């Protein structure tokens, strides 16, 4: 029997906040079924809904048993691809999610730690992207909306599974959505490269380059 190919779980989000597209759903669609560093990419688009997004994420984690997980979200207004450094234990929604839910100042996981670090090599990813001419920066906050909610739940779920690398990357708008923006092909390339770098980097670079804030 052929051994099963190790998997990369890549998630994106459906459009939200009145938008008709979300670049992350498009990126996930393009990379689903491709192979990166000998790993098969499994792409899943999550609903932009508190709670439900996590249920879908957990199902995907169970089904794919991935070696690497990268969750993606749109951050309108950012000009760079931004790997997130940290997930925090709070939901504080500025706008309602796609089901009309708007939690304010409630924990993602009751009794959970204040924060979890990404286990992606965020600075190595930023450095590699910049070397290819792709704008990138480390972000110190994933916000307090559905993206941070999913990121925190992901890291909480994997807290005892050190062998699985996981984290979150925000991406800018597509050109059709407004400015600043990056073209879909460039963002897709960036995320594939980020996954490749993560697979071969266990210890992150220590560099002062690449901060967003
Ligand atoms: N971005 C939102 C949620 C879904 C998405 O793509 C966020 O940054 O929280």
mmCIF file of C-alpha atoms and ligand atoms in Angstrom:
data_model
loop_
_atom_site.group_PDB
_atom_site.id
_atom_site.type_symbol
_atom_site.label_atom_id
_atom_site.label_comp_id
_atom_site.label_asym_id
_atom_site.label_seq_id
_atom_site.Cartn_x
_atom_site.Cartn_y
_atom_site.Cartn_z
ATOM 1 C CA UNK A 1 0.000 0.000 0.000
ATOM 2 C CA UNK A 2 1.231 3.485 -0.821
ATOM 3 C CA UNK A 3 1.744 5.603 2.296
ATOM 4 C CA UNK A 4 -0.715 8.503 2.500
ATOM 5 C CA UNK A 5 0.728 11.854 1.441
ATOM 6 C CA UNK A 6 1.222 14.260 4.330
ATOM 7 C CA UNK A 7 -1.233 17.141 4.197
ATOM 8 C CA UNK A 8 -1.277 20.893 4.455
ATOM 9 C CA UNK A 9 -4.605 22.291 5.618
ATOM 10 C CA UNK A 10 -5.225 25.716 4.103
ATOM 11 C CA UNK A 11 -8.333 27.650 5.079
ATOM 12 C CA UNK A 12 -9.878 30.861 3.787
ATOM 13 C CA UNK A 13 -13.088 32.740 4.487
ATOM 14 C CA UNK A 14 -16.242 33.490 2.567
ATOM 15 C CA UNK A 15 -16.885 37.196 1.808
ATOM 16 C CA UNK A 16 -18.081 39.306 4.750
ATOM 17 C CA UNK A 17 -19.025 42.840 5.700
ATOM 18 C CA UNK A 18 -20.950 43.446 2.472
ATOM 19 C CA UNK A 19 -18.118 42.406 0.132
ATOM 20 C CA UNK A 20 -18.883 40.019 -2.720
ATOM 21 C CA UNK A 21 -15.439 38.408 -2.762
ATOM 22 C CA UNK A 22 -12.795 37.381 -0.271
ATOM 23 C CA UNK A 23 -9.295 36.918 -1.707
ATOM 24 C CA UNK A 24 -8.633 34.094 0.747
ATOM 25 C CA UNK A 25 -11.406 31.915 -0.722
ATOM 26 C CA UNK A 26 -9.881 32.470 -4.167
ATOM 27 C CA UNK A 27 -6.358 31.596 -2.996
ATOM 28 C CA UNK A 28 -7.621 28.440 -1.296
ATOM 29 C CA UNK A 29 -9.475 27.458 -4.480
ATOM 30 C CA UNK A 30 -6.316 27.845 -6.531
ATOM 31 C CA UNK A 31 -4.066 25.892 -4.181
ATOM 32 C CA UNK A 32 -6.477 23.078 -3.245
ATOM 33 C CA UNK A 33 -5.214 19.767 -4.624
ATOM 34 C CA UNK A 34 -1.755 21.098 -5.481
ATOM 35 C CA UNK A 35 1.439 19.752 -3.972
ATOM 36 C CA UNK A 36 3.806 21.935 -1.934
ATOM 37 C CA UNK A 37 7.083 20.470 -0.691
ATOM 38 C CA UNK A 38 5.727 16.960 -1.274
ATOM 39 C CA UNK A 39 2.591 17.689 0.770
ATOM 40 C CA UNK A 40 -0.943 17.727 -0.606
ATOM 41 C CA UNK A 41 -2.885 20.935 -0.016
ATOM 42 C CA UNK A 42 -6.415 20.518 1.300
ATOM 43 C CA UNK A 43 -8.333 23.777 0.959
ATOM 44 C CA UNK A 44 -11.405 24.653 2.996
ATOM 45 C CA UNK A 45 -13.463 27.868 2.945
ATOM 46 C CA UNK A 46 -14.866 28.723 6.375
ATOM 47 C CA UNK A 47 -18.047 30.690 7.075
ATOM 48 C CA UNK A 48 -17.399 34.143 8.511
ATOM 49 C CA UNK A 49 -19.423 33.269 11.603
ATOM 50 C CA UNK A 50 -18.241 33.075 15.207
ATOM 51 C CA UNK A 51 -18.471 29.499 16.503
ATOM 52 C CA UNK A 52 -19.488 27.888 13.202
ATOM 53 C CA UNK A 53 -16.135 28.675 11.614
ATOM 54 C CA UNK A 54 -14.416 26.786 14.437
ATOM 55 C CA UNK A 55 -16.729 23.791 14.107
ATOM 56 C CA UNK A 56 -15.807 23.586 10.405
ATOM 57 C CA UNK A 57 -12.123 24.035 11.163
ATOM 58 C CA UNK A 58 -12.168 21.198 13.715
ATOM 59 C CA UNK A 59 -13.878 18.864 11.241
ATOM 60 C CA UNK A 60 -11.223 19.706 8.650
ATOM 61 C CA UNK A 61 -8.440 19.071 11.188
ATOM 62 C CA UNK A 62 -9.906 15.652 12.047
ATOM 63 C CA UNK A 63 -10.327 14.670 8.401
ATOM 64 C CA UNK A 64 -6.944 15.779 7.113
ATOM 65 C CA UNK A 65 -4.640 15.185 10.125
ATOM 66 C CA UNK A 66 -2.324 17.843 8.659
ATOM 67 C CA UNK A 67 1.372 18.367 9.262
ATOM 68 C CA UNK A 68 0.946 22.126 8.649
ATOM 69 C CA UNK A 69 -2.076 24.403 9.013
ATOM 70 C CA UNK A 70 -2.283 27.896 7.546
ATOM 71 C CA UNK A 71 -5.494 29.861 8.029
ATOM 72 C CA UNK A 72 -5.982 32.918 5.850
ATOM 73 C CA UNK A 73 -8.074 36.047 6.294
ATOM 74 C CA UNK A 74 -8.628 39.310 4.456
ATOM 75 C CA UNK A 75 -7.360 42.466 6.143
ATOM 76 C CA UNK A 76 -8.686 45.342 4.042
ATOM 77 C CA UNK A 77 -6.420 48.366 4.324
ATOM 78 C CA UNK A 78 -3.183 46.435 4.718
ATOM 79 C CA UNK A 79 -0.726 46.637 1.843
ATOM 80 C CA UNK A 80 1.323 43.543 2.733
ATOM 81 C CA UNK A 81 0.998 39.819 3.256
ATOM 82 C CA UNK A 82 1.066 39.677 7.056
ATOM 83 C CA UNK A 83 1.816 36.507 9.030
ATOM 84 C CA UNK A 84 0.300 36.999 12.480
ATOM 85 C CA UNK A 85 2.524 36.570 15.520
ATOM 86 C CA UNK A 86 -0.116 35.985 18.206
ATOM 87 C CA UNK A 87 -3.743 34.963 18.777
ATOM 88 C CA UNK A 88 -5.558 36.477 21.775
ATOM 89 C CA UNK A 89 -8.417 35.082 23.858
ATOM 90 C CA UNK A 90 -11.075 37.666 23.099
ATOM 91 C CA UNK A 91 -13.935 38.195 20.657
ATOM 92 C CA UNK A 92 -14.811 41.874 20.231
ATOM 93 C CA UNK A 93 -16.641 42.390 16.956
ATOM 94 C CA UNK A 94 -16.777 45.842 15.384
ATOM 95 C CA UNK A 95 -19.395 44.662 12.872
ATOM 96 C CA UNK A 96 -21.835 41.715 12.891
ATOM 97 C CA UNK A 97 -20.580 38.453 11.361
ATOM 98 C CA UNK A 98 -22.419 36.778 8.471
ATOM 99 C CA UNK A 99 -25.026 35.346 10.864
ATOM 100 C CA UNK A 100 -25.611 38.699 12.563
ATOM 101 C CA UNK A 101 -23.626 37.767 15.676
ATOM 102 C CA UNK A 102 -21.585 40.494 17.322
ATOM 103 C CA UNK A 103 -19.882 39.253 20.496
ATOM 104 C CA UNK A 104 -18.300 41.982 22.610
ATOM 105 C CA UNK A 105 -15.503 41.285 25.079
ATOM 106 C CA UNK A 106 -16.071 37.563 25.524
ATOM 107 C CA UNK A 107 -13.334 34.922 25.574
ATOM 108 C CA UNK A 108 -12.844 32.652 22.570
ATOM 109 C CA UNK A 109 -12.240 29.793 25.025
ATOM 110 C CA UNK A 110 -13.499 30.280 28.567
ATOM 111 C CA UNK A 111 -10.600 29.710 30.994
ATOM 112 C CA UNK A 112 -8.078 29.499 28.142
ATOM 113 C CA UNK A 113 -4.710 31.241 28.312
ATOM 114 C CA UNK A 114 -4.569 34.924 27.318
ATOM 115 C CA UNK A 115 -2.735 34.185 24.077
ATOM 116 C CA UNK A 116 -1.020 31.639 21.873
ATOM 117 C CA UNK A 117 2.006 32.236 19.664
ATOM 118 C CA UNK A 118 1.875 31.203 16.037
ATOM 119 C CA UNK A 119 4.103 28.197 15.444
ATOM 120 C CA UNK A 120 4.843 29.350 11.896
ATOM 121 C CA UNK A 121 8.284 30.900 11.312
ATOM 122 C CA UNK A 122 6.762 34.351 10.759
ATOM 123 C CA UNK A 123 10.008 36.218 10.165
ATOM 124 C CA UNK A 124 11.486 33.585 7.860
ATOM 125 C CA UNK A 125 8.271 33.793 5.828
ATOM 126 C CA UNK A 126 8.413 37.598 5.635
ATOM 127 C CA UNK A 127 12.084 37.507 4.629
ATOM 128 C CA UNK A 128 11.462 34.926 1.883
ATOM 129 C CA UNK A 129 8.516 36.886 0.484
ATOM 130 C CA UNK A 130 10.451 40.156 0.432
ATOM 131 C CA UNK A 131 13.335 38.447 -1.345
ATOM 132 C CA UNK A 132 10.866 37.624 -4.134
ATOM 133 C CA UNK A 133 9.613 41.200 -4.269
ATOM 134 C CA UNK A 134 6.318 40.450 -2.514
ATOM 135 C CA UNK A 135 5.341 43.052 0.125
ATOM 136 C CA UNK A 136 5.237 41.332 3.513
ATOM 137 C CA UNK A 137 5.442 42.202 7.199
ATOM 138 C CA UNK A 138 4.968 40.530 10.576
ATOM 139 C CA UNK A 139 1.719 41.652 12.210
ATOM 140 C CA UNK A 140 1.398 41.855 15.988
ATOM 141 C CA UNK A 141 -2.387 41.583 16.031
ATOM 142 C CA UNK A 142 -4.940 39.577 14.094
ATOM 143 C CA UNK A 143 -7.675 41.854 15.466
ATOM 144 C CA UNK A 144 -10.608 40.636 17.562
ATOM 145 C CA UNK A 145 -13.049 39.538 14.843
ATOM 146 C CA UNK A 146 -13.623 36.096 13.279
ATOM 147 C CA UNK A 147 -10.014 35.743 12.067
ATOM 148 C CA UNK A 148 -8.467 36.017 15.519
ATOM 149 C CA UNK A 149 -11.291 33.786 16.829
ATOM 150 C CA UNK A 150 -10.354 31.018 14.372
ATOM 151 C CA UNK A 151 -6.627 31.544 14.932
ATOM 152 C CA UNK A 152 -6.986 31.264 18.722
ATOM 153 C CA UNK A 153 -9.250 28.202 18.477
ATOM 154 C CA UNK A 154 -6.749 26.575 16.090
ATOM 155 C CA UNK A 155 -3.802 27.087 18.411
ATOM 156 C CA UNK A 156 -5.831 25.967 21.432
ATOM 157 C CA UNK A 157 -6.850 22.798 19.616
ATOM 158 C CA UNK A 158 -3.247 22.004 18.662
ATOM 159 C CA UNK A 159 -1.650 23.096 21.960
ATOM 160 C CA UNK A 160 -0.389 19.598 22.775
ATOM 161 C CA UNK A 161 0.460 18.644 19.210
ATOM 162 C CA UNK A 162 3.843 20.268 18.855
ATOM 163 C CA UNK A 163 4.635 18.398 15.648
ATOM 164 C CA UNK A 164 1.900 20.270 13.786
ATOM 165 C CA UNK A 165 2.931 23.773 12.739
ATOM 166 C CA UNK A 166 0.055 26.217 12.581
ATOM 167 C CA UNK A 167 -0.762 29.874 12.260
ATOM 168 C CA UNK A 168 -2.600 32.650 10.516
ATOM 169 C CA UNK A 169 -1.790 34.971 7.614
ATOM 170 C CA UNK A 170 -3.784 38.085 6.686
ATOM 171 C CA UNK A 171 -3.791 39.279 3.081
ATOM 172 C CA UNK A 172 -4.774 42.605 1.445
ATOM 173 C CA UNK A 173 -7.761 43.262 -0.784
ATOM 174 C CA UNK A 174 -7.909 42.231 -4.411
ATOM 175 C CA UNK A 175 -7.598 45.168 -6.843
ATOM 176 C CA UNK A 176 -11.376 45.054 -7.521
ATOM 177 C CA UNK A 177 -12.116 45.654 -3.830
ATOM 178 C CA UNK A 178 -10.129 48.838 -3.297
ATOM 179 C CA UNK A 179 -6.654 50.045 -2.407
ATOM 180 C CA UNK A 180 -4.133 48.988 -1.221
ATOM 181 C CA UNK A 181 -4.360 45.686 -3.033
ATOM 182 C CA UNK A 182 -2.354 42.792 -4.473
ATOM 183 C CA UNK A 183 -3.226 40.700 -7.532
ATOM 184 C CA UNK A 184 -4.583 37.209 -6.891
ATOM 185 C CA UNK A 185 -1.699 35.482 -8.709
ATOM 186 C CA UNK A 186 0.855 37.242 -6.516
ATOM 187 C CA UNK A 187 -1.001 36.416 -3.295
ATOM 188 C CA UNK A 188 -1.387 32.780 -4.335
ATOM 189 C CA UNK A 189 2.335 32.538 -5.015
ATOM 190 C CA UNK A 190 3.041 34.178 -1.668
ATOM 191 C CA UNK A 191 0.960 31.690 0.288
ATOM 192 C CA UNK A 192 2.489 28.696 -1.515
ATOM 193 C CA UNK A 193 5.926 30.094 -0.689
ATOM 194 C CA UNK A 194 4.938 30.695 2.948
ATOM 195 C CA UNK A 195 3.914 27.038 3.241
ATOM 196 C CA UNK A 196 7.168 25.888 1.652
ATOM 197 C CA UNK A 197 9.220 28.029 4.049
ATOM 198 C CA UNK A 198 7.225 26.755 7.047
ATOM 199 C CA UNK A 199 7.843 23.123 6.074
ATOM 200 C CA UNK A 200 11.596 23.620 5.968
ATOM 201 C CA UNK A 201 11.992 26.031 8.918
ATOM 202 C CA UNK A 202 11.622 24.774 12.456
ATOM 203 C CA UNK A 203 13.479 27.596 14.163
ATOM 204 C CA UNK A 204 12.495 31.082 13.089
ATOM 205 C CA UNK A 205 15.007 33.737 12.023
ATOM 206 C CA UNK A 206 15.861 36.463 14.478
ATOM 207 C CA UNK A 207 15.773 39.625 12.422
ATOM 208 C CA UNK A 208 14.684 43.179 13.070
ATOM 209 C CA UNK A 209 13.308 43.401 9.537
ATOM 210 C CA UNK A 210 9.739 43.048 8.629
ATOM 211 C CA UNK A 211 7.676 44.618 11.377
ATOM 212 C CA UNK A 212 4.337 46.114 10.448
ATOM 213 C CA UNK A 213 3.705 48.113 13.633
HETATM 214 N N1 LIG B 1 -11.224 38.650 7.628
HETATM 215 C C1 LIG B 1 -11.915 38.913 8.873
HETATM 216 C C2 LIG B 1 -12.825 37.723 9.079
HETATM 217 C C3 LIG B 1 -12.869 37.016 7.772
HETATM 218 C C4 LIG B 1 -11.786 37.600 6.976
HETATM 219 O O1 LIG B 1 -11.419 37.217 5.857
HETATM 220 C C5 LIG B 1 -10.983 39.217 10.042
HETATM 221 O O2 LIG B 1 -9.892 39.747 9.817
HETATM 222 O O3 LIG B 1 -11.333 38.956 11.189
#
